[in-house]
Structures are given as C-alpha cells and as structure tokens.
Amino acid sequence: MKVTKRSILAFGAIAATSALALAGCASSTPSGDDASGDKAEFSGQITVWVDADRADVVKDAAKEFTDDTGVKVSLVQKEFGEIRDQFVQQAPTGKGPDVIVGAHDWLGVLVDNGVVAPVELGDRSGEFQQIALDAFSYDGQLYGVPYAIENIGLMRNTDLVAEAPADFADMVAKGKAAGTEYAFLVGLDPEQADPYHLYPFQTSFGAPVFGQNSDGSYNAEDLQIGNDGGKAFAAWLGEQGAAGILNTNITGDLAKENFLAGKSPFFLTGPWNAPAAVDAGLNIAIDPIPSAGGEDAQPFAGVQGFFLSAESKNKLAANEFLLNYVGSEKVQTALYEVGGRAPALTSAFEAAVESDPITAGFGEVGANAVPMPSIPEMGAVWQFWGVTETALINNKGGDPAALWEKMSADIQGAISK
Amino acid sequence: MTITQDPERRASSAPATTRQRRATRIAEAAGGGWGLVLLKIVLLGLILALAVFAALVLIRTDQWVVAAIVIAVALLAVWVYLGRGRLPAKYLMPGLVFLFVFQIFAALYTGYVAFTNYGTGHNADKDSAVNALMLSAQERVPDSPSYDLTIVDQLGELSFLVTDPDGDVLLGGEERPLDEVSGAEMDGGKAVGLAGYTTLTFGDIVAQQERIAEMSVPLSDDPNDGMLRTPDGSSAYVYTSKLVYDEAAGTMTDTSSGVVYSDIGTGAFTAEDGTELRPGWQINVGFDNFTRAFAEQSIRGPFLQVLVWTFAFAILSVLTTFALGLFLAIVFNDPRMKSKKYYRVLMILPYAFPGFLSALVWAGMMNQEFGFLNVVVFGGADIPWLTNEWLAKASIILVNLWLGFPYMFLICTGALQSIPEDVQEAARVDGASAWQVFRAIKLPLLLVAVAPLLISSFAFNFNNFSLIYMLTGGGPRDITAGVNVGATDILITMVYKVAFVGSTSDYGLASAFSIIIFILVATISVIAFRRTKALEDLN
C-alpha cells in the first residue's frame, strides 16, 4: 500500500471514530454515595450465578450484603439447566463465578471436576434439615449451603375423595369408587416410563437403588435394585399395567390436564404442579404416598442450594454471603415464597409449614424421603431403568423377575466398566 | 490529493493518456461521493474499536495469542478496505473471517480435543486439580470446638487471635503454634485486640482474603493435632488434612491409609493398585480416543445396524422430501392453477416452525392412546407410532417429510422457473408426452441446479440430531440387548449417548467420533459432487 495523504487522512478519521466508540464502551465508574458514613467502604466483589426464578430474592440479599460489608455482588443470570456445564467449563479459567445456584445431584460431576470447595457451617449446621445436609455432602464433606427441598407427594382432590388412602390398594379402591375416568394419575413416558415418580412404590418393596453407608451417603459398590423386593416390584408393575392403573401413554402433561379437569381424585406429583391445581379452583390436600409393597414409600428428595467455587479468589467474602445471607431465615423464606419449595433451614421450614397446608403436606412426605444419589454411577442406572419399567408396565419382554434381573446386571456392568 | 493507480494500470507499460485519466476520474465520481467514504470510515472505525475492546478483554484474561489474532485481522480489514484495487479481497474478506471463526476454528478445536482426555474428571490443568484435592481433603476434626477469631496484624505479619470455648485467649500464625496470651482487649467474652497488634476490620479481611483463606495455624507443636483455618474471618475451626502433597516428588499421600498416589502420566494421581484420585487433569492421549471409538463394546455391537439405519434415514429423507416438493412445485407451476400465492404461503408454513418444536408436537400427536393421529384421524385406533420398532422408523421419515418438503418445494420452484419454455415447446411439437418431457428434459435440467442442494440435504439429515432426540429419543429400545441404543438411533445420537452417559461427559471421545463421522459424510459428499459434474455437461 502506497502511503498517500488520502490514506493518512482516512486512517486518522478511523482512529478518531474508534476512540469515540471505545469511550462509549468504557463503563462509567460507579458513583457511590459516600456521604452516608455508616456504609462500609467498598472492597472487593463476588460474582454469583442465579437463574431467573431466584434472581430477585438473591438481588435483595446481595444489596443487604453490600450495605453491610461493602463487598459488591455482581449477579449473572443464567438458564438453570445450563449452569452446571458452563460452570464446569469456566471455573478452571479462573474467571468463573464465586457462587452458583444449583441442584444437589450435580455434586458428583462438580466434585469429580474439582470445581467446588467445601463449606463449613460451624455451629449453624444444626439449623438445617438433616436430609438437605446429607444431600449436599459428598465423601463426608459438605459442599454448599442448601436452601430448598423438593419431593413428590400424593395430591388428592378433596371434593372427590374425602379421606387419605391407607395403602395403594385402598387408594385404587377409593379412586374407582369416586367414579371418575381414572382412579389414579402419574405422568409417565411411552419410552422411558418415569423411575423418579415410581421410585416411592419401588422403595415400598424394599428395593432402593444403592445401599447406604453409615453416614447416609450412597455406596456405589452395593447395588440393591435387583434384590427380591425389586423383583416383587417388577411383578407389581406388570399387574398395575394390565389393570390400567399405570399407563405409559399418559405423559406428565396429560396427567396434569386430566387431574385439573377433575378426571381423577389422585395425582402423584410435586409442588411444581400445586399452583396450577389451586388456580384451577380444585380443593387439594397432599397425602403421604401410599405403600404398595408394605414398607415405607420413600420418594427421592431433590435439594437445591448454592455452591462455592474452588477457584474463587474471594472465598471469605463468598462464604460470609452464603452462610449469613443466603442461609438466613429471611432469605430462605423469601426463596420459598417465589419457588414454593420447602426451605432447607428448619426455622424457615417450620414457619412455611404453619402458613401453608400444601407445603406442610409435601414436607411431611419429605420427612420420609431419601436424597437422590449424586454419585456418578447413577448415570448408568438411568440408562436402563426407565425402559425396563416401560416394558414391565406394558407386559412386554417376558418374565418380570428375569427382566428386572437383566436390568440389574446391565447396570452393574455399566458401573464396573 | 494524489491518485494511487490500479496495479493493472501500472502494469501496462503504456503511459496514461488524458482520456484515460479523465475516464478514471469519472469512474471515481461514479463510485459514490463523500457520503460513502464517511460511511466506510465510520464502519471501519467501529470494527477497529470493537477489536481493541476485545483485545483488552482478552489481554486481561491472558489470552495473548487470540488478542494478537483479533488485532491482526482488524488491521488487515483496514488495509483491505482503505486501499484501492484489491477488489477480490474486499468481497471475500467478511466471508473468510466468518468461515474461519465459525467453521475452521471449530473444526480445528474439535481435532485438538479429540487427542486429549478432556471430560468429567479431567477438566483443567494439574495445578487446579491439586488445589481442588487439597481443598476437599481439609476435614474438620469431629466434635472439635469452634473458636471465636479476630485477625490481627503486626508489621505485615498476620496472626489469629482466638478465644477458645473456655474463654482462654490464644495467639498463633503461620508456622507459629497457638500460645496463650494475656492482656487482650475483650468484648463480650471475645478477644478483639491485643497491644502491639492492629485488629483487621472486615474490609481489611476481604482485601487480603486470598492470603487469609490459605492460612493454617498449628494447634500445637504436634501437627497431628490439626490446624486452625477460617472460612469467614470471624470464626476458626480445627482441621486435619486427609492428603499430603509432596511438591518435590509430585505425590499425594493419604494420611489415614498411607497410600501414595503419584503422577504416572495418566492424567490423575494414581496409586499402585490403579485407583485414581478425582479430579485429574487434561493430558494429550494420542490416538486413544480413536481406538476407544472402535473398541467400545456399547458401540461395536449395534454399530452396523445403526450405520445402515443412518444411511436409510438420510437417503429416504432426501428422496421423499424431494419427490413431494418437486411434485407440488410442478403442480403450482402450471399456469392454469388459481390463487397460487395463497397455497404457496401455506406450503412454507412447516418450514417456518422450528424443528425442535415440531418434533415435540408430533411426538404428542403420535401418542398411542391419546394422540391426535390415533384418536381423530384413525378414529380411535391403537397404532403404536413411536413404540414399535418399524413404525417408529416410518414415523421419523414421515415427520421429516413434513418438516423438509417446503424447502425442496422452494428450490424446485426456483429451478423450474429457470428452465426455458422453448425447449419444452419444441419437445411437445415433436410429439413427446408430458411424462417424456418431464423425464427427458425437465428433470435433468432441474437436477443440474438442485443436485448440490440434495447432497447438502443428505449431509444435514445424516446428522439430524434434534429430530431424533426430540421425537423418539432414539427409542424404542430392545431391552434384552443390554445396550443404550434404540431402533431409531442414528450415529450422532448413539455417540451422544455414549460420550455423555448420565451426567458424565467425555469430550475427547465425542470429538473423536465427530471426526470419524465427518470423514464419512465428507467422503460421500465428495463422491456425489463428482458424479453431479456429469450432469453439467447437459448444458
């Protein structure tokens, strides 16, 4: 390129435009009102990833935190389902967040990738529900501060059936007596059934997925799913499928639709469907899940909370935020009010139970729940679990006990690979 | 203002005549006035500004190479668009930049990942792994008391001033075991200051938090008693570490069992019996992922069946959509057809809906018992659209036909309108039937234009992940087979299931598979493109 006057001029003009644009890009420095002397001096900043549902509550907690300590909190809003993988990818760069919101069953992946740091609750550990702490523990270490527990329960339309059923058979009898189109509804999938929703029935036959260690953690070496109780459960699935009580063609959406339309007195579901039922004008109560096999019907509990990044350079500030702000009764209650999930902090939980019978109902069922395993071996279980249940409910594939045993062997094979 | 001359002009040895000069001037004036120049300057300025901004951000995160590339490309853009001539570059530059960013870079990065063990448990570098291991190894001594803590500073040396549950006040620091002190300033049973030391405020603590979070103060001379550490700067707890890291030897030792884990090149600390500590770190593994791709039992068993179905699915999808699209295009191309415009709009509708959504809606409509198809169209029939192996395959083709025919209709309409009428007239005068005209004249001429698009459609459907995933999830599965592969799984969905089982992800293996699939598709496309060259001799 020959340097000519014209090109120099043009380049100068471009440089000027660039400078202007850059000046526009530059963020204006925050002008804090230093007039009020009681505010702590600005020092440091922590980054928190939240999803849209919880953003408002966390924003209030963050503002309070900043006012008290002077540490700024920068909130980044993410899609809940994307948080885990993005965090795993970003944490090693050292530019990831200090704190993320998440679900306890991510723990296996987060710990294996070394992206979360243990949290010490100190003398506050007694203030949280034990199941929430169990769920947030991995290899004997607590990672994060739990804030909500959710589990399924039996939703009953009290206008159709006045009393809680004693067991599964009683429930079916009551449901048939109500004269509605369906005796009982649960959302399944034509291909994958729904091991999560059917799990309480499975445990009522005494067949959990994994055995538990003395400290409540799951032992991947001890696969319990294929025991005799499991085979009894397999046979039971076939019976219920043949009787039309369980139907893999009734998907979650269809089950919800039918229940809202009053076509069944019973619906096995979680707190996420309660608002819709109330809005539809139904009178509902939440009952314990009826046992099918004689033992306690224990659903899975999913616990949500906030994790601390292992790569965080602001661990003290982040810890302070987690423990004394996110873990405070005020914030836990506020989070419960926006999400409808039972709080993990016992005092907030008790207040919620007092004020809302639906939360109380789910909470009562949850007292019996077991944390969903967060160990990586669980991935191998999901692969084979649902399709086998589908085959059983539709009475395909021959002898139920043999099918169940084959599934257990396949899972064992996938785990030990 | 001088005029830099075109290189071609300079290459010609003849001196420029007055006429030529005048012609150049006129040409220049025709090329847009000052307004255009101004627009060019503003746009280039914005590009440069963006590049500088990006580079600053990148430099802050120590991404020097990328920053250099960004600046170089921006400067190249300025050079290309400021000078005269270089016309081909002016047209090609944007396309080339985007090609590099979105295609070539992604492909190269996939190639790089295919040779590493990147995935769950091998997520970062060794330092991060050591850091995470040491963090998780810190265990609080069961039933140990918690100490009220004040952090104090003496000439830049930080110390823990703690009050134990009995009310005794102790002082200690890094490598300095706790020692009882007296005369501390007390506040409600908690020591908050000591003569000769400055007490840190919360703000000071936050300012030095990295250092404070790392501090561990020995409880006594015996290291086995544990260390005091603080998670928040206001209370301290007694910890012992499960693991000891020996940096010189590069080994981790389990303090309770005495097992030594060392770095033996597997990307994780490994004991002699082969157990690994998680997390590990990323290493290069050479062709391991490729050998695994072929040795993996859950792939090898169903591989052939899946490969055959993948080809069948891709070829049938192209043929059915093309046949329907072409048929409709010919029908709507007939001059006797009334209100063509409205019909055409209707035809485009399936194309306008996102495929993800359509597949989900179809999955609902194909429900065996409550779906629209069985309940309304077939009057309450019980057809297992998605749960019978062969019907599920047919359903996939059917839904893809619905999704894909508008595209074929569009391109065929375009191609048909470009076929000259006189050729067909001549054929008709010679007494050819409509079918003969179509077979011998229309179709070959049409294929010249459409064949490359058919090949790209084949390549797209070969990897049509979202349709399969959303409609059947690869099912129905034969549960006696014992592998996580269903009747409608194509290669890409099978790979997805293998590389991202449950919650673990194996990016290395997934990348190796991507490369293998790419080689397959590329080979087929190249052969097909060669064959279509023969068509072009028609013209």
Short mmCIF file of C-alpha atoms in Angstrom, two decimals, chain B residues 25-419:
data_model
loop_
_atom_site.label_atom_id
_atom_site.label_comp_id
_atom_site.label_asym_id
_atom_site.label_seq_id
_atom_site.Cartn_x
_atom_site.Cartn_y
_atom_site.Cartn_z
CA ARG B 25 -11.86 10.45 -12.71
CA ILE B 26 -15.39 9.83 -13.99
CA ALA B 27 -15.27 6.27 -12.73
CA GLU B 28 -14.19 7.51 -9.34
CA ALA B 29 -17.01 10.02 -9.18
CA ALA B 30 -19.45 7.29 -10.10
CA GLY B 31 -18.14 5.18 -7.22
CA GLY B 32 -20.09 7.17 -4.63
CA GLY B 33 -19.23 10.51 -3.15
CA TRP B 34 -18.08 11.65 0.26
CA GLY B 35 -21.08 10.15 1.99
CA LEU B 36 -19.89 6.70 1.12
CA VAL B 37 -16.35 7.44 2.21
CA LEU B 38 -17.69 8.71 5.51
CA LEU B 39 -19.77 5.57 5.98
CA LYS B 40 -16.70 3.47 5.25
CA ILE B 41 -14.69 5.39 7.84
CA VAL B 42 -17.39 5.02 10.49
CA LEU B 43 -17.80 1.30 9.87
CA LEU B 44 -14.07 0.61 9.85
CA GLY B 45 -13.71 2.72 12.98
CA LEU B 46 -16.35 0.65 14.72
CA ILE B 47 -14.62 -2.57 13.68
CA LEU B 48 -11.30 -1.30 15.00
CA ALA B 49 -12.90 -0.12 18.23
CA LEU B 50 -14.52 -3.49 18.73
CA ALA B 51 -11.22 -5.21 18.03
CA VAL B 52 -9.35 -3.02 20.53
CA PHE B 53 -12.03 -3.60 23.14
CA ALA B 54 -11.95 -7.35 22.54
CA ALA B 55 -8.17 -7.37 22.68
CA LEU B 56 -8.18 -5.51 26.00
CA VAL B 57 -10.61 -8.01 27.50
CA LEU B 58 -8.56 -10.91 26.14
CA ILE B 59 -5.27 -9.50 27.44
CA ARG B 60 -6.84 -9.14 30.87
CA THR B 61 -7.54 -12.89 30.81
CA ASP B 62 -4.01 -13.61 29.49
CA GLN B 63 -5.21 -14.80 26.08
CA TRP B 64 -2.30 -13.23 24.21
CA VAL B 65 -2.49 -15.30 21.05
CA VAL B 66 -6.16 -14.68 20.46
CA ALA B 67 -5.74 -10.98 21.17
CA ALA B 68 -2.93 -10.78 18.61
CA ILE B 69 -5.09 -12.56 16.03
CA VAL B 70 -8.02 -10.19 16.64
CA ILE B 71 -5.82 -7.13 16.19
CA ALA B 72 -4.14 -8.59 13.11
CA VAL B 73 -7.47 -9.33 11.46
CA ALA B 74 -8.77 -5.85 12.24
CA LEU B 75 -5.66 -4.26 10.75
CA LEU B 76 -5.98 -6.49 7.72
CA ALA B 77 -9.56 -5.29 7.27
CA VAL B 78 -8.44 -1.68 7.40
CA TRP B 79 -5.67 -2.39 4.90
CA VAL B 80 -8.02 -4.18 2.51
CA TYR B 81 -10.76 -1.58 2.55
CA LEU B 82 -8.64 1.55 2.64
CA GLY B 83 -6.52 0.86 -0.37
CA ARG B 84 -7.70 0.91 -3.93
CA GLY B 85 -7.88 -2.16 -6.02
CA ARG B 86 -7.71 -5.45 -4.12
CA LEU B 87 -11.29 -5.91 -5.25
CA PRO B 88 -11.46 -9.70 -4.74
CA ALA B 89 -10.22 -9.29 -1.16
CA LYS B 90 -12.86 -6.66 -0.49
CA TYR B 91 -15.60 -9.11 -1.42
CA LEU B 92 -14.06 -12.18 0.17
CA MET B 93 -12.86 -10.75 3.47
CA PRO B 94 -16.11 -10.89 5.54
CA GLY B 95 -16.91 -14.36 4.30
CA LEU B 96 -13.41 -15.60 5.02
CA VAL B 97 -13.40 -14.17 8.54
CA PHE B 98 -16.71 -15.80 9.37
CA LEU B 99 -15.63 -19.05 7.71
CA PHE B 100 -12.55 -19.11 9.90
CA VAL B 101 -14.33 -18.24 13.14
CA PHE B 102 -17.37 -20.47 12.77
CA GLN B 103 -16.08 -23.37 10.70
CA ILE B 104 -12.35 -23.78 10.58
CA PHE B 105 -11.63 -22.82 14.17
CA ALA B 106 -14.40 -25.08 15.49
CA ALA B 107 -13.12 -27.94 13.36
CA LEU B 108 -9.52 -27.44 14.48
CA TYR B 109 -10.54 -27.22 18.11
CA THR B 110 -12.56 -30.42 17.81
CA GLY B 111 -9.48 -32.01 16.27
CA TYR B 112 -7.36 -30.85 19.19
CA VAL B 113 -9.83 -32.08 21.83
CA ALA B 114 -10.01 -35.49 20.13
CA PHE B 115 -6.41 -36.09 21.17
CA THR B 116 -6.92 -35.15 24.84
CA ASN B 117 -8.76 -36.79 27.71
CA TYR B 118 -10.89 -33.67 28.26
CA GLY B 119 -14.11 -34.60 30.05
CA THR B 120 -15.57 -35.13 33.50
CA GLY B 121 -12.72 -35.63 35.95
CA HIS B 122 -10.15 -34.23 33.51
CA ASN B 123 -11.37 -30.72 33.30
CA ALA B 124 -8.43 -28.40 33.92
CA ASP B 125 -4.67 -28.34 34.47
CA LYS B 126 -2.68 -30.08 37.18
CA ASP B 127 -2.47 -27.03 39.47
CA SER B 128 -6.25 -26.74 39.61
CA ALA B 129 -6.53 -30.44 40.36
CA VAL B 130 -4.03 -30.20 43.22
CA ASN B 131 -5.82 -27.14 44.56
CA ALA B 132 -9.22 -28.87 44.46
CA LEU B 133 -7.84 -32.04 46.05
CA MET B 134 -6.24 -30.11 48.88
CA LEU B 135 -9.47 -28.17 49.47
CA SER B 136 -11.60 -31.32 49.67
CA ALA B 137 -9.00 -33.04 51.82
CA GLN B 138 -9.40 -30.49 54.62
CA GLU B 139 -11.68 -32.20 57.10
CA ARG B 140 -12.93 -30.65 60.25
CA VAL B 141 -11.94 -32.70 63.30
CA PRO B 142 -15.18 -34.28 64.53
CA ASP B 143 -16.62 -32.71 67.68
CA SER B 144 -13.83 -30.13 67.78
CA PRO B 145 -14.79 -26.76 69.26
CA SER B 146 -15.17 -23.64 67.15
CA TYR B 147 -13.01 -20.68 68.11
CA ASP B 148 -14.02 -17.04 68.06
CA LEU B 149 -11.50 -15.35 65.82
CA THR B 150 -10.03 -11.91 65.43
CA ILE B 151 -7.35 -11.45 62.80
CA VAL B 152 -4.54 -9.16 63.91
CA ASP B 153 -1.59 -7.72 62.05
CA GLN B 154 1.90 -6.86 63.23
CA LEU B 155 4.22 -5.26 60.65
CA GLY B 156 2.51 -7.10 57.82
CA GLU B 157 2.56 -10.46 59.58
CA LEU B 158 -0.96 -11.79 60.14
CA SER B 159 -1.90 -13.72 63.28
CA PHE B 160 -5.03 -15.45 64.56
CA LEU B 161 -6.21 -14.12 67.92
CA VAL B 162 -8.65 -16.78 69.08
CA THR B 163 -10.83 -17.26 72.12
CA ASP B 164 -11.47 -20.91 72.87
CA PRO B 165 -14.79 -22.11 74.29
CA ASP B 166 -13.34 -21.97 77.83
CA GLY B 167 -12.58 -18.27 77.41
CA ASP B 168 -8.79 -18.66 77.11
CA VAL B 169 -7.18 -16.28 74.66
CA LEU B 170 -4.54 -17.66 72.29
CA LEU B 171 -2.37 -16.22 69.54
CA GLY B 172 -0.74 -18.01 66.62
CA GLY B 173 0.21 -17.66 63.00
CA GLU B 174 1.54 -19.50 60.00
CA GLU B 175 4.17 -21.97 61.37
CA ARG B 176 3.67 -20.45 64.85
CA PRO B 177 1.59 -22.77 67.06
CA LEU B 178 -1.06 -21.24 69.30
CA ASP B 179 0.21 -19.76 72.51
CA GLU B 180 -1.72 -18.30 75.41
CA VAL B 181 -1.56 -14.51 75.71
CA SER B 182 -2.82 -12.24 78.41
CA GLY B 183 -3.99 -8.65 78.50
CA ALA B 184 -6.13 -8.95 75.39
CA GLU B 185 -8.86 -6.43 74.84
CA MET B 186 -12.15 -8.27 75.41
CA ASP B 187 -15.62 -7.61 74.04
CA GLY B 188 -18.43 -9.83 75.33
CA GLY B 189 -16.14 -12.76 76.08
CA LYS B 190 -14.34 -12.49 72.76
CA ALA B 191 -10.81 -11.15 72.38
CA VAL B 192 -10.93 -8.33 69.86
CA GLY B 193 -7.48 -6.77 70.15
CA LEU B 194 -4.01 -7.03 71.58
CA ALA B 195 -1.42 -4.42 72.46
CA GLY B 196 1.18 -4.09 69.71
CA TYR B 197 -1.13 -5.56 67.07
CA THR B 198 -3.64 -3.91 64.75
CA THR B 199 -7.04 -5.54 64.50
CA LEU B 200 -8.28 -6.03 60.94
CA THR B 201 -11.74 -4.79 60.01
CA PHE B 202 -13.96 -6.86 57.72
CA GLY B 203 -12.93 -4.63 54.84
CA ASP B 204 -9.23 -5.34 55.53
CA ILE B 205 -10.00 -9.04 55.75
CA VAL B 206 -11.79 -9.03 52.38
CA ALA B 207 -8.90 -7.11 50.88
CA GLN B 208 -6.45 -9.83 51.98
CA GLN B 209 -8.88 -12.73 51.79
CA GLU B 210 -6.84 -14.91 49.48
CA ARG B 211 -3.98 -14.89 51.96
CA ILE B 212 -6.26 -15.39 54.97
CA ALA B 213 -8.17 -18.25 53.34
CA GLU B 214 -4.86 -20.03 52.80
CA MET B 215 -3.65 -19.54 56.39
CA SER B 216 -3.43 -22.55 58.65
CA VAL B 217 -2.29 -22.11 62.24
CA PRO B 218 -0.97 -25.20 64.04
CA LEU B 219 -2.90 -26.01 67.20
CA SER B 220 0.26 -27.24 68.94
CA ASP B 221 3.78 -28.43 68.12
CA ASP B 222 2.34 -31.76 67.04
CA PRO B 223 0.97 -31.37 63.50
CA ASN B 224 -1.37 -34.33 64.04
CA ASP B 225 -3.44 -32.20 66.42
CA GLY B 226 -4.66 -30.29 63.41
CA MET B 227 -4.65 -26.78 62.09
CA LEU B 228 -6.89 -23.79 62.66
CA ARG B 229 -8.37 -22.39 59.48
CA THR B 230 -11.08 -19.84 58.92
CA PRO B 231 -13.79 -19.90 56.27
CA ASP B 232 -15.13 -16.43 57.01
CA GLY B 233 -12.58 -14.45 59.06
CA SER B 234 -14.68 -14.39 62.22
CA SER B 235 -14.53 -17.97 63.46
CA ALA B 236 -11.88 -20.67 63.20
CA TYR B 237 -12.18 -24.44 63.20
CA VAL B 238 -9.74 -27.29 63.67
CA TYR B 239 -8.96 -29.20 60.51
CA THR B 240 -6.75 -32.11 59.60
CA SER B 241 -5.87 -32.92 56.02
CA LYS B 242 -6.66 -36.31 54.51
CA LEU B 243 -4.00 -35.81 51.89
CA VAL B 244 -0.46 -34.51 51.98
CA TYR B 245 1.00 -33.13 48.76
CA ASP B 246 4.69 -33.51 48.25
CA GLU B 247 5.52 -31.00 45.56
CA ALA B 248 9.11 -32.16 45.02
CA ALA B 249 8.15 -35.77 44.46
CA GLY B 250 4.82 -34.87 42.85
CA THR B 251 2.91 -37.32 45.02
CA MET B 252 -0.23 -37.25 47.15
CA THR B 253 -0.20 -39.31 50.31
CA ASP B 254 -3.33 -40.41 52.11
CA THR B 255 -2.64 -39.68 55.78
CA SER B 256 -5.02 -42.31 57.14
CA SER B 257 -4.12 -45.29 54.96
CA GLY B 258 -0.60 -44.24 53.94
CA VAL B 259 -1.32 -44.99 50.27
CA VAL B 260 0.88 -42.96 47.93
CA TYR B 261 -0.70 -41.61 44.74
CA SER B 262 1.74 -40.46 42.10
CA ASP B 263 1.56 -38.86 38.68
CA ILE B 264 2.31 -41.69 36.24
CA GLY B 265 1.17 -39.90 33.11
CA THR B 266 -2.47 -40.99 33.19
CA GLY B 267 -3.74 -37.50 33.93
CA ALA B 268 -4.55 -38.24 37.57
CA PHE B 269 -2.75 -39.19 40.79
CA THR B 270 -2.73 -42.96 40.69
CA ALA B 271 -1.99 -45.49 43.42
CA GLU B 272 -0.10 -48.72 42.72
CA ASP B 273 -3.32 -50.71 42.54
CA GLY B 274 -4.65 -48.38 39.86
CA THR B 275 -7.16 -46.36 41.91
CA GLU B 276 -7.21 -42.74 40.84
CA LEU B 277 -7.89 -39.59 42.81
CA ARG B 278 -10.52 -37.36 41.27
CA PRO B 279 -10.22 -34.70 39.92
CA GLY B 280 -7.44 -35.39 37.46
CA TRP B 281 -6.25 -33.02 34.76
CA GLN B 282 -6.11 -32.76 30.99
CA ILE B 283 -3.33 -34.52 29.10
CA ASN B 284 -2.72 -35.50 25.50
CA VAL B 285 -3.63 -39.12 24.92
CA GLY B 286 -2.68 -39.51 21.25
CA PHE B 287 -4.98 -41.84 19.33
CA ASP B 288 -6.53 -43.40 22.44
CA ASN B 289 -9.94 -41.88 21.80
CA PHE B 290 -9.99 -43.23 18.26
CA THR B 291 -9.07 -46.75 19.35
CA ARG B 292 -11.74 -46.49 22.05
CA ALA B 293 -14.27 -45.37 19.48
CA PHE B 294 -13.79 -48.66 17.65
CA ALA B 295 -13.20 -50.84 20.71
CA GLU B 296 -16.06 -49.53 22.81
CA GLN B 297 -18.38 -52.51 23.33
CA SER B 298 -21.55 -50.42 23.57
CA ILE B 299 -20.70 -49.04 20.12
CA ARG B 300 -19.36 -52.10 18.36
CA GLY B 301 -22.39 -54.30 18.96
CA PRO B 302 -25.08 -52.11 17.43
CA PHE B 303 -22.74 -50.17 15.13
CA LEU B 304 -23.65 -51.87 11.86
CA GLN B 305 -27.38 -51.73 12.48
CA VAL B 306 -27.13 -48.05 13.39
CA LEU B 307 -24.98 -47.24 10.37
CA VAL B 308 -27.45 -48.91 7.99
CA TRP B 309 -30.37 -47.05 9.55
CA THR B 310 -28.47 -43.75 9.41
CA PHE B 311 -27.95 -44.16 5.67
CA ALA B 312 -31.52 -45.32 5.15
CA PHE B 313 -32.86 -42.39 7.14
CA ALA B 314 -30.74 -39.80 5.35
CA ILE B 315 -31.36 -41.16 1.85
CA LEU B 316 -35.08 -41.76 2.36
CA SER B 317 -35.50 -38.32 3.90
CA VAL B 318 -33.90 -36.68 0.86
CA LEU B 319 -35.84 -38.81 -1.63
CA THR B 320 -39.26 -38.39 0.00
CA THR B 321 -38.94 -34.67 0.61
CA PHE B 322 -37.57 -34.11 -2.88
CA ALA B 323 -40.31 -36.17 -4.52
CA LEU B 324 -43.10 -34.37 -2.68
CA GLY B 325 -41.50 -30.95 -3.05
CA LEU B 326 -40.95 -31.48 -6.78
CA PHE B 327 -44.47 -32.78 -7.34
CA LEU B 328 -46.00 -29.77 -5.62
CA ALA B 329 -43.65 -27.38 -7.40
CA ILE B 330 -44.72 -28.75 -10.79
CA VAL B 331 -48.38 -28.54 -9.84
CA PHE B 332 -48.06 -24.95 -8.70
CA ASN B 333 -46.00 -24.03 -11.69
CA ASP B 334 -48.90 -24.75 -14.01
CA PRO B 335 -50.34 -21.52 -15.39
CA ARG B 336 -53.88 -22.92 -15.06
CA MET B 337 -53.62 -23.08 -11.27
CA LYS B 338 -55.67 -20.42 -9.46
CA SER B 339 -54.67 -18.45 -6.30
CA LYS B 340 -51.18 -19.91 -6.32
CA LYS B 341 -49.91 -17.24 -3.95
CA TYR B 342 -52.02 -18.38 -1.00
CA TYR B 343 -51.23 -22.03 -1.49
CA ARG B 344 -47.54 -21.24 -1.61
CA VAL B 345 -47.72 -19.40 1.69
CA LEU B 346 -49.44 -22.40 3.24
CA MET B 347 -46.73 -24.67 1.89
CA ILE B 348 -43.96 -22.70 3.53
CA LEU B 349 -45.55 -22.93 6.98
CA PRO B 350 -43.93 -26.19 8.15
CA TYR B 351 -40.60 -24.70 7.12
CA ALA B 352 -41.28 -21.66 9.29
CA PHE B 353 -41.80 -23.60 12.52
CA PRO B 354 -38.64 -24.51 14.43
CA GLY B 355 -37.89 -28.20 14.00
CA PHE B 356 -37.40 -28.72 17.72
CA LEU B 357 -40.93 -27.61 18.44
CA SER B 358 -42.49 -29.50 15.56
CA ALA B 359 -40.84 -32.74 16.64
CA LEU B 360 -42.24 -32.35 20.15
CA VAL B 361 -45.71 -31.56 18.86
CA TRP B 362 -45.58 -34.59 16.57
CA ALA B 363 -44.46 -36.76 19.48
CA GLY B 364 -47.63 -35.69 21.27
CA MET B 365 -49.79 -36.28 18.21
CA MET B 366 -48.37 -39.78 17.81
CA ASN B 367 -49.18 -40.86 21.37
CA GLN B 368 -50.60 -44.37 21.08
CA GLU B 369 -53.70 -43.77 23.12
CA PHE B 370 -54.35 -40.07 23.30
CA GLY B 371 -52.59 -38.70 20.26
CA PHE B 372 -54.42 -36.72 17.60
CA LEU B 373 -53.47 -39.20 14.88
CA ASN B 374 -54.96 -42.26 16.55
CA VAL B 375 -57.91 -40.56 18.20
CA VAL B 376 -59.09 -38.30 15.39
CA VAL B 377 -57.54 -39.37 12.11
CA PHE B 378 -57.78 -43.11 12.64
CA GLY B 379 -60.94 -42.99 14.73
CA GLY B 380 -59.65 -44.43 17.97
CA ALA B 381 -57.18 -46.93 16.53
CA ASP B 382 -54.36 -48.24 18.71
CA ILE B 383 -51.37 -47.76 16.44
CA PRO B 384 -48.01 -47.72 18.29
CA TRP B 385 -46.50 -44.96 16.15
CA LEU B 386 -43.41 -44.43 18.26
CA THR B 387 -43.18 -47.58 20.33
CA ASN B 388 -42.98 -50.20 17.59
CA GLU B 389 -39.55 -50.54 16.02
CA TRP B 390 -40.58 -50.30 12.34
CA LEU B 391 -43.41 -47.86 12.83
CA ALA B 392 -41.09 -45.58 14.78
CA LYS B 393 -38.71 -45.56 11.81
CA ALA B 394 -41.60 -44.79 9.46
CA SER B 395 -42.84 -42.04 11.79
CA ILE B 396 -39.42 -40.40 11.79
CA ILE B 397 -39.37 -40.39 7.97
CA LEU B 398 -42.93 -39.08 7.92
CA VAL B 399 -42.25 -36.21 10.30
CA ASN B 400 -39.06 -35.35 8.45
CA LEU B 401 -41.06 -35.31 5.24
CA TRP B 402 -43.43 -32.80 6.77
CA LEU B 403 -40.51 -30.70 8.02
CA GLY B 404 -38.47 -30.92 4.84
CA PHE B 405 -40.76 -30.78 1.82
CA PRO B 406 -41.23 -26.96 1.85
CA TYR B 407 -37.51 -26.47 1.34
CA MET B 408 -37.49 -28.82 -1.62
CA PHE B 409 -40.65 -27.16 -2.94
CA LEU B 410 -38.93 -23.78 -2.82
CA ILE B 411 -35.76 -24.80 -4.61
CA CYS B 412 -37.65 -26.84 -7.21
CA THR B 413 -39.97 -23.91 -7.89
CA GLY B 414 -36.95 -21.73 -8.47
CA ALA B 415 -35.22 -24.23 -10.69
CA LEU B 416 -38.35 -24.95 -12.74
CA GLN B 417 -38.89 -21.29 -13.50
CA SER B 418 -35.39 -21.03 -14.85
CA ILE B 419 -35.95 -23.79 -17.43
#
